Amino acid sequence: MQFKHVTLDFDGAVAILKLDHQEVMNAVSVDMLGGLADALDEIEEKKDEVRCVVLTGAGRAFCTGANLQGRNSQSKKTKAGMTLETGFHPFLRRIRNLHCPIVTAVNGPAAGAGMSFALLGDMILCARSSYFLQAFRRIGLVPDCGSTWLLPRLIGKARSVELSLMGERLPAEKALEWGLVNRVHDDGMLMEEAMKLARDLASGPTVALSLIRKLYWDSPENSFEDQLNLEFQCQLRAGDTQDFREGVGAFLEKRPAQFKGK
């Protein structure tokens, strides 16, 4: 399925969401944000069928940040950052609250907002040649799209500030060493490995996996007592699923579980 600068395909229970504006290395425009919103609508309409999402880029880039083409010709009244709350933030919030796990397959440069998009994955896989870049300082702006929230929690304040102040490339291998990403694969194997992982997640207990996502997203803002209470609430919900009953039955019968995502 083709949306504005976005492609959406389905492989069984896996949705493959691809940023697809190769002429600008998949830089994000208002049109692309609209395409992403439409694609997420389609995914959510198939909520009972889609049990994992793979987010990647077309061509040689994952996403090189905001599309600045035509910026100098825009009205001086158009302030930098205005599209954050109207376009970027709704997409980021929808990804955070998605009903199933997300695998990001970082196939090339992930810069600026593209770095944030990549880091939204529950599992982050990188091509060996890919890299991350906090590019904002290069054009006189501050990091956005949640990067100042995500980065300190993933790699600590010192490294986060250095990436943002210096604007230097972070190669995939170094990102793995820092604990920013989960796995690095040879370029030609990235999508095969991403799909293998996505299919494994898609065959799992989707409700429980969604609740696991929620627990870790909410954890940084919660006190210990708050988190205990949230774990209790989530466990009650997970324990009321068919998949929990199937999982226990499979364990007792010493057979592989056949989860249905319900």
PDB file of C-alpha atoms in Angstrom:
ATOM      1  CA  MET A   1       0.000   0.000   0.000  1.00  0.00           C
ATOM      2  CA  GLN A   2       1.332   3.419  -0.962  1.00  0.00           C
ATOM      3  CA  PHE A   3       0.753   6.569   1.056  1.00  0.00           C
ATOM      4  CA  LYS A   4       2.465   9.943   0.716  1.00  0.00           C
ATOM      5  CA  HIS A   5       6.193   9.115   0.935  1.00  0.00           C
ATOM      6  CA  VAL A   6       5.345   6.001   2.964  1.00  0.00           C
ATOM      7  CA  THR A   7       4.926   2.362   1.944  1.00  0.00           C
ATOM      8  CA  LEU A   8       3.002  -0.184   4.006  1.00  0.00           C
ATOM      9  CA  ASP A   9       3.179  -3.910   3.357  1.00  0.00           C
ATOM     10  CA  PHE A  10       1.954  -6.934   5.284  1.00  0.00           C
ATOM     11  CA  ASP A  11       3.784 -10.211   5.749  1.00  0.00           C
ATOM     12  CA  GLY A  12       1.411 -12.390   7.730  1.00  0.00           C
ATOM     13  CA  ALA A  13       1.046 -10.768  11.142  1.00  0.00           C
ATOM     14  CA  VAL A  14       3.936  -8.345  10.507  1.00  0.00           C
ATOM     15  CA  ALA A  15       3.348  -4.852   9.118  1.00  0.00           C
ATOM     16  CA  ILE A  16       6.337  -3.331   7.307  1.00  0.00           C
ATOM     17  CA  LEU A  17       6.214   0.461   7.493  1.00  0.00           C
ATOM     18  CA  LYS A  18       8.780   2.072   5.218  1.00  0.00           C
ATOM     19  CA  LEU A  19       9.778   5.728   4.991  1.00  0.00           C
ATOM     20  CA  ASP A  20       9.970   6.215   1.233  1.00  0.00           C
ATOM     21  CA  HIS A  21      11.183   9.544  -0.133  1.00  0.00           C
ATOM     22  CA  GLN A  22      14.536   8.492  -1.469  1.00  0.00           C
ATOM     23  CA  GLU A  23      15.268  11.736  -3.316  1.00  0.00           C
ATOM     24  CA  VAL A  24      15.805  13.447   0.053  1.00  0.00           C
ATOM     25  CA  MET A  25      17.085  10.363   1.912  1.00  0.00           C
ATOM     26  CA  ASN A  26      13.684   9.931   3.571  1.00  0.00           C
ATOM     27  CA  ALA A  27      13.740  13.328   5.265  1.00  0.00           C
ATOM     28  CA  VAL A  28      10.442  13.992   7.029  1.00  0.00           C
ATOM     29  CA  SER A  29       8.015  16.477   5.516  1.00  0.00           C
ATOM     30  CA  VAL A  30       4.466  17.428   6.431  1.00  0.00           C
ATOM     31  CA  ASP A  31       3.336  15.183   3.574  1.00  0.00           C
ATOM     32  CA  MET A  32       5.277  12.224   4.974  1.00  0.00           C
ATOM     33  CA  LEU A  33       3.807  12.794   8.423  1.00  0.00           C
ATOM     34  CA  GLY A  34       0.370  12.650   6.826  1.00  0.00           C
ATOM     35  CA  GLY A  35       1.343   9.426   5.077  1.00  0.00           C
ATOM     36  CA  LEU A  36       2.546   7.954   8.361  1.00  0.00           C
ATOM     37  CA  ALA A  37      -0.731   8.893  10.038  1.00  0.00           C
ATOM     38  CA  ASP A  38      -2.703   7.189   7.252  1.00  0.00           C
ATOM     39  CA  ALA A  39      -0.523   4.091   7.468  1.00  0.00           C
ATOM     40  CA  LEU A  40      -0.990   3.880  11.237  1.00  0.00           C
ATOM     41  CA  ASP A  41      -4.752   4.180  10.691  1.00  0.00           C
ATOM     42  CA  GLU A  42      -4.528   1.142   8.418  1.00  0.00           C
ATOM     43  CA  ILE A  43      -2.466  -0.778  10.969  1.00  0.00           C
ATOM     44  CA  GLU A  44      -4.885   0.039  13.756  1.00  0.00           C
ATOM     45  CA  GLU A  45      -7.841  -1.021  11.625  1.00  0.00           C
ATOM     46  CA  LYS A  46      -6.117  -4.409  11.340  1.00  0.00           C
ATOM     47  CA  LYS A  47      -5.292  -4.484  15.049  1.00  0.00           C
ATOM     48  CA  ASP A  48      -6.468  -8.069  15.469  1.00  0.00           C
ATOM     49  CA  GLU A  49      -4.242  -9.212  12.607  1.00  0.00           C
ATOM     50  CA  VAL A  50      -1.102  -7.098  12.978  1.00  0.00           C
ATOM     51  CA  ARG A  51       1.031  -8.320  15.884  1.00  0.00           C
ATOM     52  CA  CYS A  52       4.371  -6.652  15.141  1.00  0.00           C
ATOM     53  CA  VAL A  53       5.517  -3.620  13.119  1.00  0.00           C
ATOM     54  CA  VAL A  54       8.862  -3.197  11.367  1.00  0.00           C
ATOM     55  CA  LEU A  55       9.847   0.438  10.733  1.00  0.00           C
ATOM     56  CA  THR A  56      12.618   1.010   8.186  1.00  0.00           C
ATOM     57  CA  GLY A  57      13.708   3.279   5.354  1.00  0.00           C
ATOM     58  CA  ALA A  58      13.745   2.863   1.576  1.00  0.00           C
ATOM     59  CA  GLY A  59      17.002   3.075  -0.322  1.00  0.00           C
ATOM     60  CA  ARG A  60      20.260   4.010   1.375  1.00  0.00           C
ATOM     61  CA  ALA A  61      18.940   5.976   4.348  1.00  0.00           C
ATOM     62  CA  PHE A  62      16.701   5.329   7.310  1.00  0.00           C
ATOM     63  CA  CYS A  63      15.722   8.971   7.823  1.00  0.00           C
ATOM     64  CA  THR A  64      17.858  12.105   7.686  1.00  0.00           C
ATOM     65  CA  GLY A  65      15.627  14.291   9.847  1.00  0.00           C
ATOM     66  CA  ALA A  66      13.255  17.064   8.877  1.00  0.00           C
ATOM     67  CA  ASN A  67      13.002  17.997   5.204  1.00  0.00           C
ATOM     68  CA  LEU A  68      14.440  21.521   4.946  1.00  0.00           C
ATOM     69  CA  GLN A  69      13.936  21.909   1.209  1.00  0.00           C
ATOM     70  CA  GLY A  70      12.166  25.177   0.467  1.00  0.00           C
ATOM     71  CA  ARG A  71      12.706  26.435   3.994  1.00  0.00           C
ATOM     72  CA  ASN A  72      14.372  29.674   2.870  1.00  0.00           C
ATOM     73  CA  SER A  73      11.420  30.504   0.603  1.00  0.00           C
ATOM     74  CA  GLN A  74       8.838  30.101   3.349  1.00  0.00           C
ATOM     75  CA  SER A  75       7.266  33.054   5.079  1.00  0.00           C
ATOM     76  CA  LYS A  76       9.344  34.524   7.878  1.00  0.00           C
ATOM     77  CA  LYS A  77       6.257  34.088  10.037  1.00  0.00           C
ATOM     78  CA  THR A  78       6.639  30.297   9.808  1.00  0.00           C
ATOM     79  CA  LYS A  79       8.627  29.537  12.926  1.00  0.00           C
ATOM     80  CA  ALA A  80      10.936  26.560  13.267  1.00  0.00           C
ATOM     81  CA  GLY A  81       9.319  23.926  15.438  1.00  0.00           C
ATOM     82  CA  MET A  82       5.702  24.749  14.637  1.00  0.00           C
ATOM     83  CA  THR A  83       5.168  21.350  13.001  1.00  0.00           C
ATOM     84  CA  LEU A  84       6.344  19.528  16.118  1.00  0.00           C
ATOM     85  CA  GLU A  85       3.048  19.676  17.958  1.00  0.00           C
ATOM     86  CA  THR A  86       0.867  19.398  14.860  1.00  0.00           C
ATOM     87  CA  GLY A  87       2.756  16.672  12.982  1.00  0.00           C
ATOM     88  CA  PHE A  88       5.689  15.016  14.706  1.00  0.00           C
ATOM     89  CA  HIS A  89       4.303  14.705  18.233  1.00  0.00           C
ATOM     90  CA  PRO A  90       1.054  12.963  17.243  1.00  0.00           C
ATOM     91  CA  PHE A  91       3.115  10.365  15.343  1.00  0.00           C
ATOM     92  CA  LEU A  92       5.509   9.859  18.268  1.00  0.00           C
ATOM     93  CA  ARG A  93       2.614   9.447  20.700  1.00  0.00           C
ATOM     94  CA  ARG A  94       0.875   6.940  18.457  1.00  0.00           C
ATOM     95  CA  ILE A  95       4.049   4.882  18.143  1.00  0.00           C
ATOM     96  CA  ARG A  96       4.520   4.894  21.913  1.00  0.00           C
ATOM     97  CA  ASN A  97       0.965   3.664  22.441  1.00  0.00           C
ATOM     98  CA  LEU A  98       0.906   1.110  19.625  1.00  0.00           C
ATOM     99  CA  HIS A  99      -0.810  -2.183  20.471  1.00  0.00           C
ATOM    100  CA  CYS A 100       2.134  -4.391  19.500  1.00  0.00           C
ATOM    101  CA  PRO A 101       5.949  -4.475  19.508  1.00  0.00           C
ATOM    102  CA  ILE A 102       7.963  -2.366  17.069  1.00  0.00           C
ATOM    103  CA  VAL A 103      11.226  -3.407  15.446  1.00  0.00           C
ATOM    104  CA  THR A 104      13.230  -0.609  13.862  1.00  0.00           C
ATOM    105  CA  ALA A 105      15.578  -1.723  11.077  1.00  0.00           C
ATOM    106  CA  VAL A 106      18.055   1.144  10.722  1.00  0.00           C
ATOM    107  CA  ASN A 107      19.339   0.618   7.194  1.00  0.00           C
ATOM    108  CA  GLY A 108      21.377   3.817   6.858  1.00  0.00           C
ATOM    109  CA  PRO A 109      21.810   7.288   8.384  1.00  0.00           C
ATOM    110  CA  ALA A 110      19.383   8.126  11.184  1.00  0.00           C
ATOM    111  CA  ALA A 111      19.768  11.836  11.848  1.00  0.00           C
ATOM    112  CA  GLY A 112      17.807  14.425  13.804  1.00  0.00           C
ATOM    113  CA  ALA A 113      14.174  13.393  14.007  1.00  0.00           C
ATOM    114  CA  GLY A 114      15.153  10.204  12.173  1.00  0.00           C
ATOM    115  CA  MET A 115      17.332   9.231  15.128  1.00  0.00           C
ATOM    116  CA  SER A 116      14.334   9.626  17.425  1.00  0.00           C
ATOM    117  CA  PHE A 117      12.179   7.552  15.091  1.00  0.00           C
ATOM    118  CA  ALA A 118      14.794   4.797  15.164  1.00  0.00           C
ATOM    119  CA  LEU A 119      15.065   4.829  18.955  1.00  0.00           C
ATOM    120  CA  LEU A 120      11.308   4.361  19.356  1.00  0.00           C
ATOM    121  CA  GLY A 121      11.736   0.699  18.484  1.00  0.00           C
ATOM    122  CA  ASP A 122      11.332  -1.903  21.204  1.00  0.00           C
ATOM    123  CA  MET A 123      14.082  -3.782  19.380  1.00  0.00           C
ATOM    124  CA  ILE A 124      16.550  -1.674  17.378  1.00  0.00           C
ATOM    125  CA  LEU A 125      18.508  -3.449  14.647  1.00  0.00           C
ATOM    126  CA  CYS A 126      21.161  -1.655  12.600  1.00  0.00           C
ATOM    127  CA  ALA A 127      23.015  -2.239   9.371  1.00  0.00           C
ATOM    128  CA  ARG A 128      26.738  -2.233  10.024  1.00  0.00           C
ATOM    129  CA  SER A 129      27.233   0.824   7.798  1.00  0.00           C
ATOM    130  CA  SER A 130      24.480   2.859   9.477  1.00  0.00           C
ATOM    131  CA  TYR A 131      25.052   5.676  11.923  1.00  0.00           C
ATOM    132  CA  PHE A 132      23.197   8.070  14.203  1.00  0.00           C
ATOM    133  CA  LEU A 133      23.537  11.843  14.231  1.00  0.00           C
ATOM    134  CA  GLN A 134      22.150  14.569  16.455  1.00  0.00           C
ATOM    135  CA  ALA A 135      22.242  17.057  13.612  1.00  0.00           C
ATOM    136  CA  PHE A 136      20.366  19.956  15.199  1.00  0.00           C
ATOM    137  CA  ARG A 137      23.369  22.026  16.279  1.00  0.00           C
ATOM    138  CA  ARG A 138      24.526  22.085  12.647  1.00  0.00           C
ATOM    139  CA  ILE A 139      21.574  24.307  11.724  1.00  0.00           C
ATOM    140  CA  GLY A 140      21.291  26.232  14.989  1.00  0.00           C
ATOM    141  CA  LEU A 141      18.422  24.281  16.554  1.00  0.00           C
ATOM    142  CA  VAL A 142      17.941  22.180  19.675  1.00  0.00           C
ATOM    143  CA  PRO A 143      17.232  18.425  19.759  1.00  0.00           C
ATOM    144  CA  ASP A 144      13.549  17.548  19.508  1.00  0.00           C
ATOM    145  CA  CYS A 145      11.158  14.657  18.784  1.00  0.00           C
ATOM    146  CA  GLY A 146      11.790  13.314  22.268  1.00  0.00           C
ATOM    147  CA  SER A 147      15.533  12.838  21.852  1.00  0.00           C
ATOM    148  CA  THR A 148      16.370  14.722  25.057  1.00  0.00           C
ATOM    149  CA  TRP A 149      14.046  12.318  26.922  1.00  0.00           C
ATOM    150  CA  LEU A 150      15.141   9.137  25.160  1.00  0.00           C
ATOM    151  CA  LEU A 151      18.906   9.565  25.021  1.00  0.00           C
ATOM    152  CA  PRO A 152      19.720  10.171  28.721  1.00  0.00           C
ATOM    153  CA  ARG A 153      17.626   7.158  29.683  1.00  0.00           C
ATOM    154  CA  LEU A 154      19.383   4.963  27.136  1.00  0.00           C
ATOM    155  CA  ILE A 155      23.022   6.067  27.362  1.00  0.00           C
ATOM    156  CA  GLY A 156      23.254   8.556  30.245  1.00  0.00           C
ATOM    157  CA  LYS A 157      23.588  12.339  30.398  1.00  0.00           C
ATOM    158  CA  ALA A 158      27.285  12.693  29.520  1.00  0.00           C
ATOM    159  CA  ARG A 159      27.078  10.810  26.234  1.00  0.00           C
ATOM    160  CA  SER A 160      23.733  12.388  25.338  1.00  0.00           C
ATOM    161  CA  VAL A 161      25.002  15.918  25.845  1.00  0.00           C
ATOM    162  CA  GLU A 162      28.173  15.154  23.894  1.00  0.00           C
ATOM    163  CA  LEU A 163      26.208  13.819  20.922  1.00  0.00           C
ATOM    164  CA  SER A 164      23.990  16.898  20.924  1.00  0.00           C
ATOM    165  CA  LEU A 165      26.664  19.558  21.505  1.00  0.00           C
ATOM    166  CA  MET A 166      29.270  18.119  19.152  1.00  0.00           C
ATOM    167  CA  GLY A 167      27.010  16.809  16.379  1.00  0.00           C
ATOM    168  CA  GLU A 168      29.346  13.935  15.591  1.00  0.00           C
ATOM    169  CA  ARG A 169      28.352  10.684  13.912  1.00  0.00           C
ATOM    170  CA  LEU A 170      27.770   7.674  16.136  1.00  0.00           C
ATOM    171  CA  PRO A 171      28.513   4.506  14.121  1.00  0.00           C
ATOM    172  CA  ALA A 172      26.279   1.478  14.588  1.00  0.00           C
ATOM    173  CA  GLU A 173      29.007  -0.572  16.264  1.00  0.00           C
ATOM    174  CA  LYS A 174      29.669   2.162  18.832  1.00  0.00           C
ATOM    175  CA  ALA A 175      25.919   2.550  19.410  1.00  0.00           C
ATOM    176  CA  LEU A 176      25.782  -1.179  20.174  1.00  0.00           C
ATOM    177  CA  GLU A 177      28.733  -0.868  22.547  1.00  0.00           C
ATOM    178  CA  TRP A 178      26.970   1.989  24.351  1.00  0.00           C
ATOM    179  CA  GLY A 179      23.732   0.019  24.691  1.00  0.00           C
ATOM    180  CA  LEU A 180      21.766   2.366  22.444  1.00  0.00           C
ATOM    181  CA  VAL A 181      20.723  -0.416  20.046  1.00  0.00           C
ATOM    182  CA  ASN A 182      20.127  -4.150  20.341  1.00  0.00           C
ATOM    183  CA  ARG A 183      21.866  -5.752  17.385  1.00  0.00           C
ATOM    184  CA  VAL A 184      24.077  -4.924  14.404  1.00  0.00           C
ATOM    185  CA  HIS A 185      23.983  -6.986  11.206  1.00  0.00           C
ATOM    186  CA  ASP A 186      25.781  -6.955   7.884  1.00  0.00           C
ATOM    187  CA  ASP A 187      23.944  -4.603   5.544  1.00  0.00           C
ATOM    188  CA  GLY A 188      22.680  -7.350   3.256  1.00  0.00           C
ATOM    189  CA  MET A 189      21.260  -9.327   6.170  1.00  0.00           C
ATOM    190  CA  LEU A 190      19.477  -6.517   8.033  1.00  0.00           C
ATOM    191  CA  MET A 191      15.943  -6.953   6.707  1.00  0.00           C
ATOM    192  CA  GLU A 192      16.129 -10.743   6.816  1.00  0.00           C
ATOM    193  CA  GLU A 193      17.148 -10.596  10.471  1.00  0.00           C
ATOM    194  CA  ALA A 194      14.580  -7.899  11.248  1.00  0.00           C
ATOM    195  CA  MET A 195      11.786  -9.971   9.721  1.00  0.00           C
ATOM    196  CA  LYS A 196      12.938 -13.093  11.527  1.00  0.00           C
ATOM    197  CA  LEU A 197      12.773 -11.212  14.822  1.00  0.00           C
ATOM    198  CA  ALA A 198       9.440  -9.586  13.941  1.00  0.00           C
ATOM    199  CA  ARG A 199       7.846 -12.920  13.082  1.00  0.00           C
ATOM    200  CA  ASP A 200       9.032 -14.321  16.401  1.00  0.00           C
ATOM    201  CA  LEU A 201       7.439 -11.400  18.259  1.00  0.00           C
ATOM    202  CA  ALA A 202       4.285 -11.647  16.139  1.00  0.00           C
ATOM    203  CA  SER A 203       3.836 -15.273  17.186  1.00  0.00           C
ATOM    204  CA  GLY A 204       3.983 -14.302  20.851  1.00  0.00           C
ATOM    205  CA  PRO A 205       1.318 -13.267  23.392  1.00  0.00           C
ATOM    206  CA  THR A 206       0.511  -9.861  21.896  1.00  0.00           C
ATOM    207  CA  VAL A 207      -1.451  -8.488  24.848  1.00  0.00           C
ATOM    208  CA  ALA A 208       1.348  -9.311  27.262  1.00  0.00           C
ATOM    209  CA  LEU A 209       3.962  -7.873  24.896  1.00  0.00           C
ATOM    210  CA  SER A 210       1.962  -4.659  24.602  1.00  0.00           C
ATOM    211  CA  LEU A 211       1.765  -4.418  28.385  1.00  0.00           C
ATOM    212  CA  ILE A 212       5.513  -5.031  28.664  1.00  0.00           C
ATOM    213  CA  ARG A 213       6.004  -2.057  26.310  1.00  0.00           C
ATOM    214  CA  LYS A 214       3.802   0.069  28.543  1.00  0.00           C
ATOM    215  CA  LEU A 215       5.624  -0.932  31.715  1.00  0.00           C
ATOM    216  CA  TYR A 216       9.000   0.087  30.355  1.00  0.00           C
ATOM    217  CA  TRP A 217       7.733   3.286  28.747  1.00  0.00           C
ATOM    218  CA  ASP A 218       6.093   4.380  32.011  1.00  0.00           C
ATOM    219  CA  SER A 219       8.850   3.186  34.342  1.00  0.00           C
ATOM    220  CA  PRO A 220      11.155   6.259  34.146  1.00  0.00           C
ATOM    221  CA  GLU A 221       8.383   8.543  35.406  1.00  0.00           C
ATOM    222  CA  ASN A 222       7.148   6.271  38.196  1.00  0.00           C
ATOM    223  CA  SER A 223       8.214   5.821  41.769  1.00  0.00           C
ATOM    224  CA  PHE A 224       8.919   2.279  42.916  1.00  0.00           C
ATOM    225  CA  GLU A 225       5.455   2.082  44.503  1.00  0.00           C
ATOM    226  CA  ASP A 226       3.826   3.451  41.349  1.00  0.00           C
ATOM    227  CA  GLN A 227       5.592   0.835  39.277  1.00  0.00           C
ATOM    228  CA  LEU A 228       4.552  -1.974  41.610  1.00  0.00           C
ATOM    229  CA  ASN A 229       0.957  -0.841  41.248  1.00  0.00           C
ATOM    230  CA  LEU A 230       1.267  -0.668  37.458  1.00  0.00           C
ATOM    231  CA  GLU A 231       2.785  -4.159  37.331  1.00  0.00           C
ATOM    232  CA  PHE A 232      -0.143  -5.403  39.407  1.00  0.00           C
ATOM    233  CA  GLN A 233      -2.695  -3.829  37.056  1.00  0.00           C
ATOM    234  CA  CYS A 234      -0.946  -5.122  33.951  1.00  0.00           C
ATOM    235  CA  GLN A 235      -0.586  -8.615  35.394  1.00  0.00           C
ATOM    236  CA  LEU A 236      -4.307  -8.751  36.129  1.00  0.00           C
ATOM    237  CA  ARG A 237      -5.015  -7.885  32.520  1.00  0.00           C
ATOM    238  CA  ALA A 238      -2.443 -10.309  31.094  1.00  0.00           C
ATOM    239  CA  GLY A 239      -3.689 -13.064  33.381  1.00  0.00           C
ATOM    240  CA  ASP A 240      -7.179 -12.698  31.949  1.00  0.00           C
ATOM    241  CA  THR A 241      -6.107 -13.544  28.372  1.00  0.00           C
ATOM    242  CA  GLN A 242      -6.494 -16.724  26.360  1.00  0.00           C
ATOM    243  CA  ASP A 243      -2.752 -16.610  25.746  1.00  0.00           C
ATOM    244  CA  PHE A 244      -1.998 -16.910  29.461  1.00  0.00           C
ATOM    245  CA  ARG A 245      -4.174 -20.002  29.696  1.00  0.00           C
ATOM    246  CA  GLU A 246      -2.531 -21.409  26.566  1.00  0.00           C
ATOM    247  CA  GLY A 247       0.950 -20.635  27.907  1.00  0.00           C
ATOM    248  CA  VAL A 248       0.308 -22.431  31.191  1.00  0.00           C
ATOM    249  CA  GLY A 249      -1.299 -25.368  29.410  1.00  0.00           C
ATOM    250  CA  ALA A 250       1.634 -25.656  27.004  1.00  0.00           C
ATOM    251  CA  PHE A 251       4.117 -25.511  29.891  1.00  0.00           C
ATOM    252  CA  LEU A 252       2.356 -28.255  31.814  1.00  0.00           C
ATOM    253  CA  GLU A 253       1.941 -30.400  28.700  1.00  0.00           C
ATOM    254  CA  LYS A 254       5.564 -29.794  27.654  1.00  0.00           C
ATOM    255  CA  ARG A 255       4.674 -28.518  24.180  1.00  0.00           C
ATOM    256  CA  PRO A 256       5.233 -25.251  22.272  1.00  0.00           C
ATOM    257  CA  ALA A 257       2.602 -22.626  23.049  1.00  0.00           C
ATOM    258  CA  GLN A 258       0.300 -21.515  20.230  1.00  0.00           C
ATOM    259  CA  PHE A 259      -0.454 -17.914  21.093  1.00  0.00           C
ATOM    260  CA  LYS A 260      -3.312 -16.127  19.335  1.00  0.00           C
ATOM    261  CA  GLY A 261      -2.676 -12.598  20.551  1.00  0.00           C
ATOM    262  CA  LYS A 262      -5.887 -12.568  22.615  1.00  0.00           C
TER     263      LYS A 262
END
